[in-house]
Coordinates of N, CA and C in Angstrom, one line a residue:
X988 N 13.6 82.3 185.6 CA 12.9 81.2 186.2 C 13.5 80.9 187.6
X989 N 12.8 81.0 188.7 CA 13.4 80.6 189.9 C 13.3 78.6 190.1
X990 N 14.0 78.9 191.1 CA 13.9 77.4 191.2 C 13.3 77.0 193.1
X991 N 13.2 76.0 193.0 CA 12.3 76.1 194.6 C 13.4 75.5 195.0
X992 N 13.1 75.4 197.0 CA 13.9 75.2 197.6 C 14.7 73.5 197.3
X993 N 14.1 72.6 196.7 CA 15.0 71.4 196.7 C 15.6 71.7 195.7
X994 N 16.0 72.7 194.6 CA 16.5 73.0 193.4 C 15.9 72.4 191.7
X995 N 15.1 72.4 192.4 CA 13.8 71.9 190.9 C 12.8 72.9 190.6
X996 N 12.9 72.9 189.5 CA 11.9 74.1 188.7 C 10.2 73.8 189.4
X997 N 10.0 74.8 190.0 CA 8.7 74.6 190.0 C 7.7 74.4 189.1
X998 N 7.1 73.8 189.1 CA 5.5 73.0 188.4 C 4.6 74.3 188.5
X999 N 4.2 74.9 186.5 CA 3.5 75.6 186.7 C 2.3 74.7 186.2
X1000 N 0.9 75.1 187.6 CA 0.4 74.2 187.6 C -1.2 74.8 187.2
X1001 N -1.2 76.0 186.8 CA -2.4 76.5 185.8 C -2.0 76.0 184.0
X1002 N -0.6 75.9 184.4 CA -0.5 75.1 182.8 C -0.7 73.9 182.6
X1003 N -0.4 72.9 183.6 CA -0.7 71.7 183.4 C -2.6 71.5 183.5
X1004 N -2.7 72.7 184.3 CA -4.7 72.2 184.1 C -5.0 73.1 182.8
X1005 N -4.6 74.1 181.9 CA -4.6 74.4 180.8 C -4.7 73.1 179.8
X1006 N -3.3 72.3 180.0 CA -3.3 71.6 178.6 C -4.8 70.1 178.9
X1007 N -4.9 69.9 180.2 CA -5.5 69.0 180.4 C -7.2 69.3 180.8
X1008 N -7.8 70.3 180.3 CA -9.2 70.5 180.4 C -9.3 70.9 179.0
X1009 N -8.1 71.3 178.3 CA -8.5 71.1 176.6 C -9.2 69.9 176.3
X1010 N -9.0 68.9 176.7 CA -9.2 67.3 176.0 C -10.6 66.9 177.0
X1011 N -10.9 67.5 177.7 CA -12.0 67.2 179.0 C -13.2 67.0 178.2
X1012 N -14.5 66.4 178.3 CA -15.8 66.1 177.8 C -16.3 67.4 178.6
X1013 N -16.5 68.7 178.0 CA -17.8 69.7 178.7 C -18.7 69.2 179.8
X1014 N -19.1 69.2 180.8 CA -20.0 69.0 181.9 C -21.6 69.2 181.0
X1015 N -21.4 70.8 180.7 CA -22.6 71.7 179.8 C -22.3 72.6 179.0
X1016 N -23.2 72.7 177.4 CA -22.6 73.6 177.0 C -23.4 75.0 177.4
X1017 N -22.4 76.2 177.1 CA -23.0 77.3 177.5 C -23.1 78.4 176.0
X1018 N -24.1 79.1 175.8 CA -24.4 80.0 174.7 C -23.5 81.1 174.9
X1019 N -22.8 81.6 173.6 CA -22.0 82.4 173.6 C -22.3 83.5 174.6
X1020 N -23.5 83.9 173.9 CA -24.7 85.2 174.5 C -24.7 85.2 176.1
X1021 N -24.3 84.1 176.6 CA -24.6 83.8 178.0 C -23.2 84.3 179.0
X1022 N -22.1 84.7 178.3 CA -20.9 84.8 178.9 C -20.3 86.1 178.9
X1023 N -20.0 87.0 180.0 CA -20.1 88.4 180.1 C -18.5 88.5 179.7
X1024 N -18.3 89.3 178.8 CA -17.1 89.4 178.1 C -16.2 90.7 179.1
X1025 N -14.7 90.8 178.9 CA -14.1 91.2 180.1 C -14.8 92.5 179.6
X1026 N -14.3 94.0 180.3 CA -14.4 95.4 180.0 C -13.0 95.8 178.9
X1027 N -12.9 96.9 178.7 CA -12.0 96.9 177.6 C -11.1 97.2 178.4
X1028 N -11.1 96.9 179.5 CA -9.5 97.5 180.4 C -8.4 96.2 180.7
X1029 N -9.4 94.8 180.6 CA -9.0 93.6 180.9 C -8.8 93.0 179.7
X1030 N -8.0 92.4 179.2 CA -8.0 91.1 178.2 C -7.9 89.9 178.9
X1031 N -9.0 88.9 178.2 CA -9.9 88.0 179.1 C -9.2 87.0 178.5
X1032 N -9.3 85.3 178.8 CA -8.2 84.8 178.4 C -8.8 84.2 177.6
X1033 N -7.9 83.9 176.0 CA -8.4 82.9 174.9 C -9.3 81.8 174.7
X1034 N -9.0 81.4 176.1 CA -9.7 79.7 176.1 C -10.7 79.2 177.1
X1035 N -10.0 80.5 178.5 CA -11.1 79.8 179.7 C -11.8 81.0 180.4
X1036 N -12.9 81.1 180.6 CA -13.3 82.3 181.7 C -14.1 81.1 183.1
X1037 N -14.6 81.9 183.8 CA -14.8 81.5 185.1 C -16.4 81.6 185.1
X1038 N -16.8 80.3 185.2 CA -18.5 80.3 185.6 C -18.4 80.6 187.2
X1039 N -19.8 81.4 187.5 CA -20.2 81.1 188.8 C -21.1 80.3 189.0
X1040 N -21.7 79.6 189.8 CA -22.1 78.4 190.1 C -23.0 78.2 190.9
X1041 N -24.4 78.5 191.3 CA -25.0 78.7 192.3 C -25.3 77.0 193.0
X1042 N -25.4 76.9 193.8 CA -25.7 75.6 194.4 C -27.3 75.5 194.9
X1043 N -28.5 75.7 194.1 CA -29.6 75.2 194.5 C -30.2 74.6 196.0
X1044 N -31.5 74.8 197.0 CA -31.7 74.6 197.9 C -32.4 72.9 197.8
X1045 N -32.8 72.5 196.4 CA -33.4 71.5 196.1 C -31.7 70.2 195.4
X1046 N -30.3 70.8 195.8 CA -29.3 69.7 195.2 C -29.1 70.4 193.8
X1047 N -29.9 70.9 192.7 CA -29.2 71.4 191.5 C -28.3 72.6 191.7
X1048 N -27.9 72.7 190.5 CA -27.0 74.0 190.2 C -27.5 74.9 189.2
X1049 N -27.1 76.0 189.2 CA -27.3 76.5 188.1 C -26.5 77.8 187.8
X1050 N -25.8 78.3 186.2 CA -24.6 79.3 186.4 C -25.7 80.2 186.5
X1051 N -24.9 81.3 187.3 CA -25.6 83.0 187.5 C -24.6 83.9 186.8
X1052 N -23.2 83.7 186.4 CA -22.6 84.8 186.1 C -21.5 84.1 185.6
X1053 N -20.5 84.4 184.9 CA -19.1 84.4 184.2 C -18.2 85.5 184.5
X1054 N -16.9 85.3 185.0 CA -16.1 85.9 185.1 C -15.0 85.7 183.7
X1055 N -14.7 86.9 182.6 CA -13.7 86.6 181.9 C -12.7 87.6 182.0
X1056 N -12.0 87.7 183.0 CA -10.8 87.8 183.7 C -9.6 87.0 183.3
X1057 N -8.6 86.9 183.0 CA -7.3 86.4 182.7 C -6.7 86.0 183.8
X1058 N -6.6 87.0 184.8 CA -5.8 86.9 185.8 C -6.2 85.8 186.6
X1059 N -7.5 86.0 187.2 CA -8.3 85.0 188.1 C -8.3 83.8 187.4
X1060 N -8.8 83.8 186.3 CA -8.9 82.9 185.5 C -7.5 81.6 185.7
X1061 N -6.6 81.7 185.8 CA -5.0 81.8 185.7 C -4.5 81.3 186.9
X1062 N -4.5 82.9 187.8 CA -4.3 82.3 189.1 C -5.2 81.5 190.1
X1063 N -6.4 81.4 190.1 CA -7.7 81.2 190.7 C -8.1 79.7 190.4
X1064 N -8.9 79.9 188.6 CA -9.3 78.6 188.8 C -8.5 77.3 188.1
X1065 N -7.3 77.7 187.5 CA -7.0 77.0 186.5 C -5.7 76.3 187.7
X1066 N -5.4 77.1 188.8 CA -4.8 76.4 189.3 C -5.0 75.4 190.8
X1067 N -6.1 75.4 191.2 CA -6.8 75.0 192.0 C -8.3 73.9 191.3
X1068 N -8.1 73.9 190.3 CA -8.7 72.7 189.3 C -8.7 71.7 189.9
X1069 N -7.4 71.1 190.3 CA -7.5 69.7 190.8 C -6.9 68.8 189.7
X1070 N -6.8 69.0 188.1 CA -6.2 68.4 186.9 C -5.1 68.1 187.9

């Protein structure tokens, strides 16, 4: 474990948005069937994969795709969340 420059353990901060979108109210739910599972080269992660998100020309949204990548998943959304 390194430590950052003022000698404090850095804040891992995909874990802190891990434990705190466990307890989150869903936005929507989504159908199993509806979520593209990784390839067998990737292990996808247990709990979170990555919607995409299209942004509508009329203000709605609507998902187009799922990413279940671990990595991304991890480094990408879980720690850029904002939790």
């Amino acid at each position: 474990m390194r430590r950052s420059g003022n000698g404090e353990v850095p804040k891992d901060f995909a874990e802190i948005a891990r434990n705190a979108l466990k307890s989150v109210t869903p936005l929507a739910s989504v159908a199993a069937a509806h979520i593209k599972h990784a390839g067998d080269n990737e292990t996808g992660d247990e709990e979170f994969c990555i919607a995409v998100v299209r942004k509508n020309s009329d203000g709605t949204f609507g998902m187009v795709a799922t990413v279940d990548n671990a990595a991304l998943t991890k480094q990408g959304a879980m720690t850029e969340s904002g939790v």
